Coordinates of C-alpha atoms in Angstrom, one line a residue:
L1 CA 10.0 -19.2 6.4
L2 CA 8.0 -16.0 5.9
E3 CA 5.5 -17.1 8.6
Q4 CA 8.5 -17.6 10.9
K5 CA 9.8 -14.2 10.1
F6 CA 6.3 -12.7 10.9
Q7 CA 6.3 -14.5 14.3
S8 CA 9.8 -13.3 15.0
H9 CA 8.8 -9.7 14.3
Q10 CA 5.7 -10.0 16.4
A11 CA 7.8 -11.3 19.3
T12 CA 10.6 -8.7 19.1
K13 CA 8.9 -5.5 17.9
K14 CA 9.2 -2.5 20.3
S15 CA 6.1 -0.9 21.8
D16 CA 7.6 2.6 21.8
L17 CA 9.5 3.6 18.7
A18 CA 9.6 7.3 19.3
C19 CA 13.3 8.1 19.5
E20 CA 14.3 11.0 21.7
D21 CA 16.1 13.9 20.1
A22 CA 19.2 13.0 22.0
D23 CA 19.2 9.5 20.5
N24 CA 19.1 10.9 17.0
K25 CA 21.6 13.7 17.4
G26 CA 24.0 12.1 19.8
R27 CA 25.0 13.3 23.2
E28 CA 28.3 15.1 23.7
G29 CA 31.1 12.7 23.1
I30 CA 28.9 10.1 21.3
P31 CA 29.2 10.0 17.5
L32 CA 26.1 10.4 15.4
A33 CA 24.6 7.2 14.0
P34 CA 25.4 6.7 10.3
L35 CA 22.5 7.7 8.1
S36 CA 23.4 5.7 4.9
G37 CA 20.6 3.2 5.6
L38 CA 18.1 5.9 6.0
L39 CA 19.2 7.6 2.8
S40 CA 19.0 4.3 1.0
F41 CA 15.5 3.8 2.3
T42 CA 14.2 7.2 1.3
D43 CA 15.8 6.7 -2.2
A44 CA 13.9 3.5 -2.6
C45 CA 10.7 5.4 -1.6
N46 CA 11.4 8.0 -4.2
R47 CA 11.9 5.3 -6.9
L48 CA 8.2 4.5 -6.5
K49 CA 7.3 7.9 -7.9
A50 CA 8.7 6.8 -11.2
T51 CA 7.5 3.2 -11.1
P52 CA 4.4 3.0 -13.2
R53 CA 1.5 0.8 -12.2
T54 CA 1.8 -2.2 -14.5
G55 CA -1.9 -2.8 -14.9
W56 CA -2.4 0.6 -16.5
V57 CA 0.6 0.2 -18.8
M58 CA -0.7 -3.1 -20.1
R59 CA -4.1 -1.5 -20.9
G60 CA -2.6 1.3 -22.8
V61 CA -3.4 4.1 -20.3
N62 CA -1.7 7.4 -21.2
N63 CA 0.6 8.8 -18.5
P64 CA -0.2 6.1 -16.0
E65 CA 0.2 6.9 -12.3
G66 CA 3.3 5.8 -10.3
V67 CA 3.1 3.4 -7.4
S68 CA 3.6 6.2 -4.9
A69 CA 0.5 8.0 -6.3
H70 CA -1.5 4.9 -5.7
S71 CA -0.2 4.5 -2.2
W72 CA -1.1 8.1 -1.4
G73 CA -4.6 7.4 -2.7
V74 CA -4.9 4.3 -0.5
A75 CA -3.7 6.2 2.5
M76 CA -6.3 8.9 1.9
L77 CA -9.1 6.4 1.6
A78 CA -7.8 4.7 4.8
L79 CA -8.1 8.1 6.6
I80 CA -11.6 8.7 5.2
A81 CA -12.8 5.2 6.0
S82 CA -11.4 5.3 9.5
K83 CA -13.2 8.5 10.3
R84 CA -16.4 7.2 8.7
A85 CA -16.2 4.1 10.9
R86 CA -16.5 6.5 13.9
G87 CA -13.7 5.2 16.0
Q88 CA -14.0 1.5 15.2
L89 CA -10.6 1.6 13.4
Y90 CA -7.3 3.1 14.3
S91 CA -6.7 5.6 11.5
T92 CA -3.0 6.3 12.2
K93 CA -2.1 2.6 11.9
A94 CA -4.2 2.2 8.8
I95 CA -2.5 5.2 7.1
E96 CA 0.9 3.8 8.1
I97 CA 0.1 0.4 6.6
A98 CA -1.2 2.1 3.4
L99 CA 2.0 4.1 3.0
V100 CA 4.2 1.0 3.2
H101 CA 2.1 -1.7 1.6
D102 CA 3.7 -1.5 -1.8
L103 CA 7.3 -0.5 -0.7
A104 CA 8.7 -3.8 -2.0
E105 CA 7.9 -2.7 -5.5
S106 CA 10.7 -0.2 -5.4
I107 CA 13.0 -3.3 -5.9
V108 CA 10.8 -5.9 -7.6
G109 CA 8.6 -3.6 -9.6
D110 CA 4.8 -3.8 -9.8
L111 CA 4.1 -7.5 -10.3
V112 CA 0.5 -8.1 -11.5
P113 CA -1.6 -11.2 -10.8
G114 CA -0.5 -14.1 -13.1
E115 CA 2.9 -12.6 -13.9
V116 CA 4.6 -14.9 -11.4
P117 CA 3.1 -17.5 -9.0
K118 CA 1.6 -16.1 -5.9
E119 CA 4.1 -17.7 -3.5
E120 CA 7.0 -16.6 -5.7
K121 CA 5.7 -13.0 -5.6
R122 CA 5.4 -13.2 -1.8
K123 CA 9.0 -14.5 -1.6
L124 CA 10.4 -11.8 -3.9
E125 CA 8.6 -9.0 -2.0
S126 CA 9.5 -10.4 1.4
N127 CA 13.2 -10.5 0.4
A128 CA 12.9 -6.9 -0.9
M129 CA 11.3 -5.7 2.3
S130 CA 14.0 -7.4 4.4
T131 CA 16.7 -5.6 2.3
L132 CA 15.0 -2.2 2.7
C133 CA 14.2 -2.6 6.4
D134 CA 17.5 -4.1 7.5
E135 CA 19.3 -1.2 6.0
L136 CA 17.0 1.3 7.7
E137 CA 17.3 -0.6 11.0
A138 CA 21.1 -0.1 10.9
S139 CA 20.6 3.6 10.8
E140 CA 17.4 4.1 12.8
D141 CA 17.1 1.6 15.6
G142 CA 13.5 0.2 15.8
L143 CA 12.2 2.0 12.7
G144 CA 13.1 -0.8 10.2
N145 CA 11.5 -3.4 12.3
Y146 CA 8.4 -1.2 12.8
I147 CA 7.9 -0.8 9.0
M148 CA 8.5 -4.5 8.4
D149 CA 5.9 -5.3 11.0
L150 CA 3.4 -3.0 9.3
W151 CA 4.1 -4.7 5.9
L152 CA 3.7 -8.1 7.5
Q153 CA 0.4 -7.1 9.0
Y154 CA -0.8 -6.2 5.5
E155 CA 0.6 -9.3 3.9
F156 CA -1.0 -11.7 6.4
Q157 CA -4.1 -9.5 7.0
T158 CA -3.7 -9.9 10.8
T159 CA -5.3 -6.7 12.0
S160 CA -8.5 -4.9 11.2
E161 CA -6.5 -1.9 9.9
A162 CA -4.6 -4.2 7.5
Q163 CA -7.9 -5.6 6.3
L164 CA -9.3 -2.1 5.8
V165 CA -6.2 -1.1 3.7
K166 CA -6.6 -4.2 1.6
Q167 CA -10.1 -3.1 0.6
C168 CA -8.9 0.5 0.2
D169 CA -6.3 -0.8 -2.3
K170 CA -9.1 -2.3 -4.4
L171 CA -11.4 0.8 -4.1
E172 CA -8.6 3.1 -5.1
M173 CA -7.9 1.0 -8.2
V174 CA -11.5 1.3 -9.5
L175 CA -11.7 5.0 -8.6
Q176 CA -8.6 5.5 -10.7
A177 CA -9.9 3.3 -13.5
D178 CA -13.1 5.5 -13.6
R179 CA -11.0 8.6 -13.8
Y180 CA -8.9 7.2 -16.7
E181 CA -12.1 6.2 -18.5
R182 CA -13.5 9.8 -18.2
D183 CA -10.3 11.4 -19.2
Q184 CA -9.2 9.2 -22.1
A185 CA -11.8 8.7 -24.8
G186 CA -12.5 5.2 -25.9
L187 CA -10.7 3.6 -22.9
D188 CA -12.7 0.7 -21.4
L189 CA -11.4 -0.6 -18.0
S190 CA -14.5 -2.7 -17.2
E191 CA -12.3 -5.7 -16.2
F192 CA -11.1 -3.8 -13.1
F193 CA -14.7 -3.3 -12.0
D194 CA -15.6 -6.9 -12.8
Y195 CA -12.5 -8.2 -10.9
T196 CA -13.4 -6.3 -7.7
V197 CA -17.1 -7.2 -7.5
G198 CA -17.9 -8.3 -4.0
M199 CA -14.4 -7.5 -2.6
I200 CA -15.3 -4.3 -0.9
T201 CA -17.5 -5.1 2.1
I202 CA -16.5 -2.7 4.9
P203 CA -19.5 -0.4 5.1
A204 CA -17.4 2.8 5.3
L205 CA -15.9 1.8 1.9
K206 CA -18.8 -0.2 0.3
S207 CA -21.0 2.9 0.2
I208 CA -18.3 4.7 -1.8
D209 CA -17.9 1.7 -4.1
D210 CA -21.7 1.5 -4.7
A211 CA -21.9 5.2 -5.5
L212 CA -19.0 4.9 -7.9
R213 CA -20.5 2.0 -9.8
A214 CA -23.9 3.7 -10.0
S215 CA -22.3 6.8 -11.3
R216 CA -20.2 4.9 -13.9
N217 CA -23.2 2.8 -15.0
A218 CA -25.2 6.0 -15.6
R219 CA -22.3 7.5 -17.5
K220 CA -22.0 4.4 -19.7
Q221 CA -25.7 4.4 -20.5
S222 CA -25.5 8.1 -21.4
E223 CA -22.5 7.5 -23.7
A224 CA -24.3 4.6 -25.4
T225 CA -27.3 6.8 -26.4

C-alpha cells in the first residue's frame, strides 16, 4: 500500500510549486484560502522541538536534544556535504529532505530500532505523514504533496539526495554522541559508533566520520592513561 502511495505521488506531483502572491492572498472578490491546515502543520513542526531523541533518553543523557535539533544538524551536514561534493548533488533538495525526514515523529514519537517491527514503524510513520500533509494540502495547494514526496524519497531512498541525507542522519548521530561524551563525565556511547561502522560511505561524509573517530580514539586513549 505504501509503495502504491509512493507511485501515486510520483505520478501526480507538480513540477512547479511556487505559488504566486495572488494565489496566496486572493484576488479581489476571491476569499482567502483557510489556513487551519497550515497552522496545524507548523504546530506539529514545533512539537518536535520538545520531542526528545529516544536513544539519548534510554542511555541516560542529561538534557537530550529534541528531534528538531537533530533535523537541523542533518540539514547542515547535507549542505556541507553537497558543497564538498562540488556540484554532484543538489544541495537544496538534500536540505529539504533533511528538514522533513523525521516529521512523522511529531505524531508517533521517536521510535528506536527494535521498539516496534520495521514494517509497523513504516506504517505508523506513513499514516502520520499522510495526516500532516493532507491537512497542509487543504490550505496550501501543492505544498502538502511536495513535502510528502520528499519524505517518500527518503523512506524509499530513491534519489541520490535522499541517500546522502540517510548517511548525514548517521553521521549527525555520532557527532552528537561524541559531544555528549565530552560534556558528560563517565558517559560511554560506544554502541552508536559501533552500530554505524561502515554505514557512511559517501566521500564528502566519510572523511568527516574518519576524522571524528580518530579524534575520539585519541581522546579515549588519553583518558585511559
